[in-house]
């Protein structure tokens, strides 16, 4: 709405989109002041005349109808997105996609296991193939062996490059075998099953 404080709306939108993408971390004011910036740029920062940060945070955390605001306090200087908001937003057919810059920021800041989760969220929920693959690659580089399945899925099923997908899985299996102390047998079986599946799709029955 026209009277909505632009910075407050952006500060509330950034963690909401992060939660929609599968990022369940708590958030607190300093990090909030970076991810929101592209939301303001898209709408013309100078024209919007953003309010001071303290006022913006007060708006984002203000209770509406005696229930909750966009963000809820969860410990000293920490906030979480109000529970029902992601479901309501995703259920609205007019909701805009999660911006590409948001995906890039989340993937760049994610721990390896979180990057893998972001990858499957991008793949399964939003069909954001490029961001899904980027998240899976980040997870693999961080030591998440099973994320190689996500990389191979993007390569083989989305891009149709089955040979590259097979090579990705073979490499992941080799790394997993060399790191058997940290990679469980169930993970190795999962990678091998996916290799068998991709090999079959390639016609090498």
Tab-separated table of C-alpha atoms in Angstrom:
chain	number	residue	atom	x	y	z
A	1	UNK	CA	0.000	0.000	0.000
A	2	UNK	CA	1.175	3.599	-0.653
A	3	UNK	CA	1.432	4.509	3.041
A	4	UNK	CA	3.402	1.405	3.997
A	5	UNK	CA	6.896	2.356	5.214
A	6	UNK	CA	9.086	1.131	2.327
A	7	UNK	CA	12.099	0.078	4.386
A	8	UNK	CA	9.899	-1.630	6.977
A	9	UNK	CA	8.145	-3.584	4.243
A	10	UNK	CA	11.485	-4.565	2.703
A	11	UNK	CA	12.921	-5.624	6.072
A	12	UNK	CA	9.893	-7.851	6.600
A	13	UNK	CA	9.911	-9.198	3.042
A	14	UNK	CA	13.555	-10.297	2.988
A	15	UNK	CA	13.277	-12.897	5.817
A	16	UNK	CA	9.827	-13.939	4.586
A	17	UNK	CA	11.280	-14.872	1.220
A	18	UNK	CA	14.199	-16.560	2.962
A	19	UNK	CA	11.756	-18.736	4.899
A	20	UNK	CA	9.797	-19.503	1.726
A	21	UNK	CA	13.057	-20.664	0.182
A	22	UNK	CA	13.678	-23.073	3.057
A	23	UNK	CA	16.063	-21.002	5.180
A	24	UNK	CA	14.902	-21.419	8.785
A	25	UNK	CA	17.565	-19.395	10.571
A	26	UNK	CA	16.719	-16.727	13.085
A	27	UNK	CA	17.409	-13.249	11.830
A	28	UNK	CA	18.409	-10.052	13.566
A	29	UNK	CA	18.589	-6.395	12.540
A	30	UNK	CA	22.142	-6.042	11.138
A	31	UNK	CA	21.788	-8.843	8.527
A	32	UNK	CA	18.312	-7.596	7.686
A	33	UNK	CA	19.774	-4.355	6.435
A	34	UNK	CA	21.651	-6.012	3.567
A	35	UNK	CA	19.214	-8.555	1.994
A	36	UNK	CA	16.437	-5.979	1.752
A	37	UNK	CA	18.409	-3.586	-0.455
A	38	UNK	CA	17.492	-5.096	-3.811
A	39	UNK	CA	13.811	-4.903	-2.877
A	40	UNK	CA	14.204	-1.157	-2.535
A	41	UNK	CA	16.240	-0.849	-5.730
A	42	UNK	CA	13.514	-2.603	-7.713
A	43	UNK	CA	11.004	-0.003	-6.548
A	44	UNK	CA	13.181	3.078	-6.850
A	45	UNK	CA	14.969	3.962	-3.617
A	46	UNK	CA	15.047	7.729	-4.138
A	47	UNK	CA	11.353	7.903	-4.997
A	48	UNK	CA	10.378	5.802	-1.975
A	49	UNK	CA	12.353	7.893	0.516
A	50	UNK	CA	13.002	5.064	3.022
A	51	UNK	CA	12.433	5.792	6.693
A	52	UNK	CA	15.147	5.337	9.392
A	53	UNK	CA	16.072	1.725	10.233
A	54	UNK	CA	14.712	1.907	13.782
A	55	UNK	CA	11.340	3.069	12.498
A	56	UNK	CA	11.378	0.396	9.810
A	57	UNK	CA	12.060	-2.381	12.318
A	58	UNK	CA	9.285	-1.061	14.554
A	59	UNK	CA	6.875	-1.347	11.623
A	60	UNK	CA	8.011	-4.866	10.715
A	61	UNK	CA	7.527	-6.089	14.292
A	62	UNK	CA	4.335	-4.167	15.082
A	63	UNK	CA	1.415	-6.387	16.117
A	64	UNK	CA	-1.565	-6.212	13.774
A	65	UNK	CA	-5.054	-6.890	15.142
A	66	UNK	CA	-3.447	-7.884	18.478
A	67	UNK	CA	-1.798	-10.943	16.935
A	68	UNK	CA	1.596	-10.398	15.329
A	69	UNK	CA	3.523	-8.368	12.800
A	70	UNK	CA	5.661	-9.546	9.920
A	71	UNK	CA	8.417	-10.481	12.365
A	72	UNK	CA	8.133	-11.811	15.902
A	73	UNK	CA	10.774	-11.394	18.629
A	74	UNK	CA	12.582	-14.632	19.467
A	75	UNK	CA	15.277	-13.807	21.978
A	76	UNK	CA	17.452	-10.724	22.378
A	77	UNK	CA	17.611	-8.881	19.042
A	78	UNK	CA	16.471	-11.986	17.165
A	79	UNK	CA	13.301	-12.387	15.117
A	80	UNK	CA	11.367	-15.047	13.231
A	81	UNK	CA	8.752	-14.691	10.511
A	82	UNK	CA	5.162	-15.036	11.724
A	83	UNK	CA	4.168	-18.683	11.216
A	84	UNK	CA	1.321	-18.468	8.734
A	85	UNK	CA	2.791	-15.854	6.391
A	86	UNK	CA	4.798	-18.165	4.067
A	87	UNK	CA	1.785	-20.437	3.520
A	88	UNK	CA	-0.513	-17.495	2.819
A	89	UNK	CA	1.950	-15.926	0.400
A	90	UNK	CA	2.632	-19.183	-1.470
A	91	UNK	CA	-1.104	-19.919	-1.718
A	92	UNK	CA	-1.730	-16.602	-3.500
A	93	UNK	CA	-1.494	-17.153	-7.297
A	94	UNK	CA	-0.500	-13.512	-7.784
A	95	UNK	CA	2.579	-13.803	-5.553
A	96	UNK	CA	5.774	-12.842	-7.357
A	97	UNK	CA	8.622	-15.389	-7.470
A	98	UNK	CA	11.402	-15.191	-4.922
A	99	UNK	CA	13.893	-12.749	-6.489
A	100	UNK	CA	17.063	-14.167	-7.974
A	101	UNK	CA	19.189	-11.895	-5.784
A	102	UNK	CA	17.538	-13.412	-2.711
A	103	UNK	CA	18.450	-16.928	-3.850
A	104	UNK	CA	22.026	-15.829	-4.528
A	105	UNK	CA	22.390	-14.178	-1.119
A	106	UNK	CA	20.931	-17.157	0.732
A	107	UNK	CA	23.112	-19.661	-1.111
A	108	UNK	CA	26.206	-17.526	-0.570
A	109	UNK	CA	25.603	-17.347	3.192
A	110	UNK	CA	24.353	-20.916	3.742
A	111	UNK	CA	26.113	-23.662	5.618
A	112	UNK	CA	26.598	-26.785	3.423
A	113	UNK	CA	23.616	-28.703	4.823
A	114	UNK	CA	21.428	-25.624	4.526
A	115	UNK	CA	22.586	-25.097	0.940
A	116	UNK	CA	21.412	-28.614	0.080
A	117	UNK	CA	18.003	-27.861	1.587
A	118	UNK	CA	17.795	-24.606	-0.365
A	119	UNK	CA	18.610	-26.574	-3.502
A	120	UNK	CA	15.701	-28.955	-3.046
A	121	UNK	CA	13.383	-26.067	-2.172
A	122	UNK	CA	14.372	-24.255	-5.368
A	123	UNK	CA	13.988	-27.473	-7.372
A	124	UNK	CA	10.797	-28.966	-5.935
A	125	UNK	CA	8.799	-25.924	-4.832
A	126	UNK	CA	9.679	-23.226	-7.341
A	127	UNK	CA	11.326	-24.918	-10.353
A	128	UNK	CA	14.246	-22.498	-10.094
A	129	UNK	CA	16.703	-24.802	-11.824
A	130	UNK	CA	19.743	-22.509	-11.975
A	131	UNK	CA	19.488	-21.556	-8.315
A	132	UNK	CA	18.862	-25.174	-7.349
A	133	UNK	CA	22.002	-26.323	-9.126
A	134	UNK	CA	24.060	-23.480	-7.615
A	135	UNK	CA	22.881	-24.463	-4.135
A	136	UNK	CA	23.650	-28.145	-4.691
A	137	UNK	CA	27.131	-27.334	-6.012
A	138	UNK	CA	27.809	-25.168	-2.941
A	139	UNK	CA	26.657	-28.009	-0.693
A	140	UNK	CA	28.900	-30.546	-2.473
A	141	UNK	CA	31.892	-28.224	-2.154
A	142	UNK	CA	31.088	-27.986	1.553
A	143	UNK	CA	31.265	-31.764	1.988
A	144	UNK	CA	27.604	-32.755	1.569
A	145	UNK	CA	28.037	-35.884	-0.531
A	146	UNK	CA	24.330	-36.493	-1.109
A	147	UNK	CA	23.916	-33.050	-2.678
A	148	UNK	CA	25.624	-34.543	-5.747
A	149	UNK	CA	22.274	-36.214	-6.440
A	150	UNK	CA	20.756	-32.747	-6.752
A	151	UNK	CA	23.519	-31.584	-9.069
A	152	UNK	CA	23.091	-34.684	-11.252
A	153	UNK	CA	19.304	-34.277	-11.244
A	154	UNK	CA	19.628	-30.741	-12.601
A	155	UNK	CA	22.184	-31.856	-15.181
A	156	UNK	CA	20.424	-35.027	-16.314
A	157	UNK	CA	16.695	-34.434	-15.878
A	158	UNK	CA	16.482	-30.671	-16.398
A	159	UNK	CA	19.234	-30.027	-18.934
A	160	UNK	CA	19.206	-33.467	-20.551
A	161	UNK	CA	22.964	-33.877	-20.136
A	162	UNK	CA	22.983	-37.433	-18.833
A	163	UNK	CA	26.671	-38.014	-19.515
A	164	UNK	CA	27.650	-35.110	-17.265
A	165	UNK	CA	25.193	-36.286	-14.616
A	166	UNK	CA	26.760	-39.749	-14.659
A	167	UNK	CA	30.251	-38.266	-14.341
A	168	UNK	CA	29.078	-36.121	-11.402
A	169	UNK	CA	27.731	-39.163	-9.566
A	170	UNK	CA	30.792	-41.288	-10.283
A	171	UNK	CA	33.016	-38.536	-8.883
A	172	UNK	CA	30.798	-38.199	-5.805
A	173	UNK	CA	30.938	-41.959	-5.195
A	174	UNK	CA	34.728	-41.932	-5.470
A	175	UNK	CA	34.931	-39.087	-2.943
A	176	UNK	CA	32.466	-40.854	-0.630
A	177	UNK	CA	34.457	-44.087	-0.713
A	178	UNK	CA	37.651	-42.199	0.084
A	179	UNK	CA	35.914	-40.545	3.039
A	180	UNK	CA	34.142	-43.632	4.345
A	181	UNK	CA	34.677	-42.577	7.959
A	182	UNK	CA	32.388	-39.561	7.474
A	183	UNK	CA	30.044	-40.819	4.749
A	184	UNK	CA	27.608	-43.489	5.864
A	185	UNK	CA	26.887	-46.629	3.876
A	186	UNK	CA	23.291	-45.496	3.325
A	187	UNK	CA	24.564	-42.367	1.564
A	188	UNK	CA	26.861	-44.420	-0.623
A	189	UNK	CA	23.970	-46.701	-1.559
A	190	UNK	CA	21.821	-43.656	-2.358
A	191	UNK	CA	24.473	-42.225	-4.659
A	192	UNK	CA	24.922	-45.623	-6.359
A	193	UNK	CA	21.169	-46.019	-6.874
A	194	UNK	CA	21.030	-42.604	-8.512
A	195	UNK	CA	23.979	-43.534	-10.725
A	196	UNK	CA	22.144	-46.690	-11.801
A	197	UNK	CA	19.018	-44.637	-12.569
A	198	UNK	CA	20.879	-42.055	-14.685
A	199	UNK	CA	22.863	-44.817	-16.438
A	200	UNK	CA	19.627	-46.534	-17.375
A	201	UNK	CA	18.123	-43.286	-18.677
A	202	UNK	CA	21.199	-42.892	-20.869
A	203	UNK	CA	20.363	-46.235	-22.473
A	204	UNK	CA	23.162	-48.193	-20.818
A	205	UNK	CA	20.911	-50.871	-19.405
